[in-house]
Coordinates of C-alpha atoms in Angstrom, one line a residue:
X1 CA 0.0 0.0 0.0
X2 CA 2.8 2.3 0.7
X3 CA 4.4 1.7 -2.7
X4 CA 1.2 2.3 -4.5
X5 CA 0.7 5.7 -2.9
X6 CA 4.2 6.7 -3.7
X7 CA 3.7 5.8 -7.4
X8 CA 0.5 7.8 -7.6
X9 CA 2.2 10.9 -6.1
X10 CA 5.0 10.7 -8.6
X11 CA 2.5 10.5 -11.5
X12 CA 0.6 13.6 -10.3
X13 CA 3.8 15.5 -10.0
X14 CA 4.8 14.6 -13.6
X15 CA 1.4 15.8 -14.8
X16 CA 1.8 19.1 -13.1
X17 CA 5.2 19.7 -14.6
X18 CA 3.9 18.9 -18.1
X19 CA 1.0 21.3 -17.7
X20 CA 3.3 24.1 -16.5
X21 CA 5.6 23.6 -19.4
X22 CA 2.8 23.8 -21.9
X23 CA 1.6 27.0 -20.3
X24 CA 5.0 28.6 -20.6
X25 CA 5.3 27.6 -24.3
X26 CA 1.9 29.0 -25.2
X27 CA 2.8 32.3 -23.6
X28 CA 6.1 32.5 -25.7
X29 CA 4.2 32.0 -28.9
X30 CA 1.5 34.6 -28.2
X31 CA 1.4 37.4 -30.9
X32 CA 2.8 40.8 -30.1
X33 CA 0.0 43.3 -29.3
X34 CA -0.8 45.8 -32.1
X35 CA -0.7 49.5 -31.4
X36 CA -3.6 51.4 -33.0
X37 CA -2.5 53.6 -36.0
X38 CA 0.7 51.7 -36.6
X39 CA 1.3 50.3 -40.1
X40 CA 0.5 46.6 -39.8
X41 CA 2.4 45.6 -42.9
X42 CA 6.0 46.6 -43.4
X43 CA 6.9 47.7 -47.0
X44 CA 8.3 45.0 -49.2
X45 CA 11.8 45.5 -50.6
X46 CA 10.3 46.0 -54.1
X47 CA 8.0 48.8 -53.0
X48 CA 10.8 50.6 -51.2
X49 CA 13.0 50.4 -54.3
X50 CA 10.2 52.0 -56.5
X51 CA 9.7 54.9 -54.1
X52 CA 13.4 55.7 -53.5
X53 CA 14.8 58.4 -55.8
X54 CA 17.2 57.2 -58.4
X55 CA 20.8 58.2 -57.7
X56 CA 22.1 60.9 -60.0
X57 CA 25.6 60.4 -61.4
X58 CA 28.0 63.3 -60.8
X59 CA 29.0 63.6 -64.4
X60 CA 25.4 63.5 -65.6
X61 CA 24.4 66.4 -63.4
X62 CA 27.3 68.5 -64.7
X63 CA 26.3 67.8 -68.3
X64 CA 22.8 69.0 -67.7
X65 CA 24.0 72.2 -66.0
X66 CA 26.4 72.9 -68.9
X67 CA 23.6 72.4 -71.4
X68 CA 21.3 74.8 -69.6
X69 CA 24.0 77.4 -69.4
X70 CA 24.4 77.5 -73.2
X71 CA 22.9 80.6 -75.0
X72 CA 19.7 79.8 -77.0
X73 CA 21.3 81.1 -80.2
X74 CA 24.2 78.7 -79.8
X75 CA 22.0 75.7 -79.2
X76 CA 20.0 76.4 -82.4
X77 CA 22.9 77.5 -84.5
X78 CA 23.0 75.7 -87.9
X79 CA 26.0 74.7 -89.9
X80 CA 27.8 77.7 -91.5
X81 CA 26.8 78.3 -95.1
X82 CA 29.5 78.4 -97.8
X83 CA 30.4 81.9 -98.9
X84 CA 29.2 82.8 -102.4
X85 CA 31.7 84.7 -104.5
X86 CA 30.8 88.3 -105.3
X87 CA 30.0 88.6 -109.0
X88 CA 29.8 92.4 -109.0
X89 CA 32.4 93.7 -111.4
X90 CA 35.1 95.8 -109.8
X91 CA 35.2 99.6 -110.5
X92 CA 36.8 100.5 -113.8
X93 CA 36.2 97.1 -115.3
X94 CA 35.0 96.8 -118.9
X95 CA 31.4 95.9 -117.8
X96 CA 31.2 98.9 -115.5
X97 CA 32.4 101.2 -118.3
X98 CA 29.9 99.7 -120.8
X99 CA 27.1 100.4 -118.4
X100 CA 28.3 104.0 -117.9
X101 CA 28.7 104.6 -121.6
X102 CA 25.2 103.6 -122.4
X103 CA 23.7 106.3 -120.1
X104 CA 22.8 109.7 -121.4
X105 CA 23.2 112.9 -119.3
X106 CA 20.1 115.0 -119.6
X107 CA 19.6 118.2 -117.5
X108 CA 16.3 120.1 -117.4
X109 CA 16.5 123.8 -116.7
X110 CA 13.4 123.4 -114.4
X111 CA 15.5 121.2 -112.1
X112 CA 18.2 123.9 -111.5
X113 CA 18.2 126.0 -108.4
X114 CA 18.4 129.8 -108.1
X115 CA 22.1 129.5 -107.0
X116 CA 23.0 127.9 -110.3
X117 CA 22.0 131.1 -112.2
X118 CA 24.2 134.2 -112.6
X119 CA 22.3 137.0 -114.4
X120 CA 20.0 134.4 -115.9
X121 CA 16.3 134.1 -115.0
X122 CA 13.6 131.4 -114.9
X123 CA 11.0 132.0 -117.5
X124 CA 7.7 130.1 -117.8
X125 CA 7.4 127.9 -120.9
X126 CA 4.6 125.6 -121.8
X127 CA 6.9 123.8 -124.3
X128 CA 9.6 123.0 -121.7
X129 CA 9.9 120.1 -119.2
X130 CA 8.5 121.2 -115.8
X131 CA 7.1 124.4 -117.5
X132 CA 10.3 126.3 -117.1
X133 CA 13.3 127.6 -119.0
X134 CA 16.2 129.9 -118.3
X135 CA 17.1 133.0 -120.3
X136 CA 18.7 136.5 -120.3
X137 CA 17.1 139.9 -120.7
X138 CA 17.4 141.4 -124.1
X139 CA 18.8 145.0 -124.2
X140 CA 20.6 144.7 -127.5
X141 CA 24.0 145.0 -125.7
X142 CA 27.2 143.1 -126.5
X143 CA 28.4 140.0 -124.6
X144 CA 32.0 138.8 -124.6
X145 CA 33.2 135.1 -124.8
X146 CA 35.1 133.4 -122.0
X147 CA 37.2 134.0 -119.9
X148 CA 34.9 137.1 -119.6
X149 CA 32.5 136.5 -116.7
X150 CA 29.2 137.2 -118.4
X151 CA 25.7 135.8 -117.6
X152 CA 26.0 132.0 -117.1
X153 CA 24.4 128.9 -115.6
X154 CA 26.4 126.2 -113.7
X155 CA 25.4 122.5 -113.9
X156 CA 26.7 119.6 -111.9
X157 CA 26.9 116.2 -113.7
X158 CA 28.6 112.8 -113.3
X159 CA 30.7 111.6 -116.2
X160 CA 32.6 108.5 -117.2
X161 CA 36.4 108.7 -117.7
X162 CA 37.9 108.1 -121.1
X163 CA 34.6 108.2 -122.9
X164 CA 33.8 110.7 -125.7
X165 CA 30.8 113.0 -125.2
X166 CA 29.0 115.4 -127.5
X167 CA 27.1 118.4 -126.1
X168 CA 23.7 119.5 -127.3
X169 CA 21.5 122.4 -126.1
X170 CA 17.8 122.9 -126.8
X171 CA 18.0 126.7 -127.5
X172 CA 15.3 129.3 -127.7
X173 CA 16.4 131.9 -130.2
X174 CA 15.0 135.2 -128.9
X175 CA 13.9 138.4 -130.6
X176 CA 16.9 140.3 -132.1
X177 CA 17.7 143.8 -130.8
X178 CA 20.6 146.1 -131.4
X179 CA 23.7 144.0 -132.0
X180 CA 22.3 140.9 -130.4
X181 CA 20.7 138.1 -132.4
X182 CA 19.8 136.2 -129.1
X183 CA 21.1 132.9 -130.6
X184 CA 24.5 132.0 -129.0
X185 CA 25.8 130.2 -126.0
X186 CA 29.3 129.2 -124.8
X187 CA 30.1 126.0 -122.9
X188 CA 33.0 125.0 -120.7
X189 CA 33.8 122.1 -118.4
X190 CA 35.9 121.4 -115.4
X191 CA 38.4 118.5 -115.8
X192 CA 37.8 118.3 -119.6
X193 CA 40.5 117.0 -122.0
X194 CA 40.7 116.2 -125.7
X195 CA 41.4 112.9 -127.3
X196 CA 45.1 113.5 -126.8
X197 CA 44.5 113.9 -123.0
X198 CA 45.3 117.6 -123.0
X199 CA 43.4 120.1 -121.0
X200 CA 40.7 121.8 -123.1
X201 CA 37.4 123.7 -122.7
X202 CA 38.3 124.5 -119.0
X203 CA 36.3 127.2 -117.1
X204 CA 37.9 130.7 -116.9
X205 CA 40.1 130.1 -119.9
X206 CA 39.7 131.2 -123.6
X207 CA 39.0 127.6 -124.6
X208 CA 35.3 126.8 -125.1
X209 CA 32.6 125.2 -127.3
X210 CA 30.1 127.4 -129.1
X211 CA 26.4 126.6 -129.5
X212 CA 25.5 128.8 -132.5
X213 CA 21.7 128.9 -133.2
X214 CA 19.9 129.9 -136.3
X215 CA 18.7 133.4 -137.1
X216 CA 15.0 132.3 -137.1
X217 CA 13.3 132.6 -133.7
X218 CA 12.1 129.5 -131.9
X219 CA 13.3 126.2 -130.4
X220 CA 16.2 124.4 -131.9
X221 CA 18.6 121.6 -130.9
X222 CA 22.0 123.1 -131.3
X223 CA 25.4 121.3 -131.2
X224 CA 28.3 122.6 -129.1
X225 CA 31.2 122.9 -131.5
X226 CA 34.8 123.8 -131.4
X227 CA 36.0 126.7 -133.6
X228 CA 38.5 124.5 -135.4
X229 CA 36.5 121.5 -136.7
X230 CA 33.6 119.3 -135.5
X231 CA 36.0 116.3 -134.8
X232 CA 37.6 118.4 -132.0
X233 CA 34.2 119.1 -130.5
X234 CA 34.2 115.8 -128.6
X235 CA 34.7 116.1 -124.8
X236 CA 36.7 113.6 -122.7
X237 CA 37.5 113.3 -119.0
X238 CA 40.5 111.6 -117.5
X239 CA 38.5 109.7 -114.9
X240 CA 34.9 109.2 -113.7
X241 CA 33.8 112.0 -111.5
X242 CA 31.4 114.9 -110.9
X243 CA 32.2 117.9 -113.1
X244 CA 30.9 121.4 -113.5
X245 CA 29.4 122.6 -116.8
X246 CA 29.3 126.3 -117.4
X247 CA 26.8 127.5 -120.0
X248 CA 27.4 131.2 -120.7
X249 CA 25.3 133.6 -122.8
X250 CA 27.0 134.7 -126.0
X251 CA 24.2 137.1 -126.8
X252 CA 21.5 138.8 -124.8
X253 CA 17.9 137.4 -125.1
X254 CA 19.0 133.8 -125.6
X255 CA 17.5 131.0 -123.5
X256 CA 17.4 127.2 -123.2
X257 CA 15.5 124.5 -121.3
X258 CA 17.6 121.2 -121.8
X259 CA 21.3 120.3 -121.8
X260 CA 22.5 116.9 -123.1
X261 CA 25.9 115.4 -122.8
X262 CA 25.7 112.2 -124.9
X263 CA 28.3 109.3 -125.1
X264 CA 26.3 107.2 -127.5
X265 CA 22.7 107.9 -128.6
X266 CA 23.3 111.5 -129.8
X267 CA 27.1 111.2 -130.5
X268 CA 26.6 111.9 -134.2
X269 CA 23.1 113.4 -134.6
X270 CA 20.9 115.7 -132.5
X271 CA 17.8 114.4 -130.6
X272 CA 14.8 114.0 -132.8
X273 CA 12.3 114.7 -130.0
X274 CA 11.6 118.1 -128.5
X275 CA 12.0 116.8 -125.0
X276 CA 14.7 114.1 -124.2
X277 CA 13.8 111.8 -121.3
X278 CA 16.3 111.3 -118.5

């Protein structure tokens, strides 16, 4: 009986130990209490990688900064275009001279200013360009040729060097009075030479061209001629420049409305039209 009671006590002690051990293991495996408001699910590695900003390489950042600093014009600049050679002929070339020779020099009296007139006057004229002409008062007195400083008109024109010109004047022969037939003009040029390149027809000298009109009153194209022969009446200039033409009255009462210095069109014959266009 004593051995049976001892055995029963040992069995009950073993049961108690086993129950205590089970209780301790269940407490170790109990879940951690959750705090309200705390994220219950930690982010996965994949999600954290998507949300993290990509690292910027040091060289790449510098390249973007350098590109932003470039001027807008430099970024949009296109490749340089090849230069096209200038086809304009140089001054003094044969093409330039041909173009200059083809032009006619025409001056209307109506385009002159008061300062261009010395003892000449503007007269109204329905038959003249611009409705004006220039002339001298008729008193029947005598007028002397150059270098005498008698009534005259000065005209500025541009000429071509080494080109022959012939001078024409549309003259109005006035009413004669006393010793004046009102039908003569003298013409001189600054920088003029002859075909031998000698000074000729210069202002304030006794070398000049004469425009001798007819006796009959009215309008007439009159050539400016040298006293020697018509071949010497051509006017040259050493170089291309602006020159001064001096048209001086040879008789009182004479007038004109157009002056022509022709290198081609009227080199051998006078204008056929009453008014020559510029």
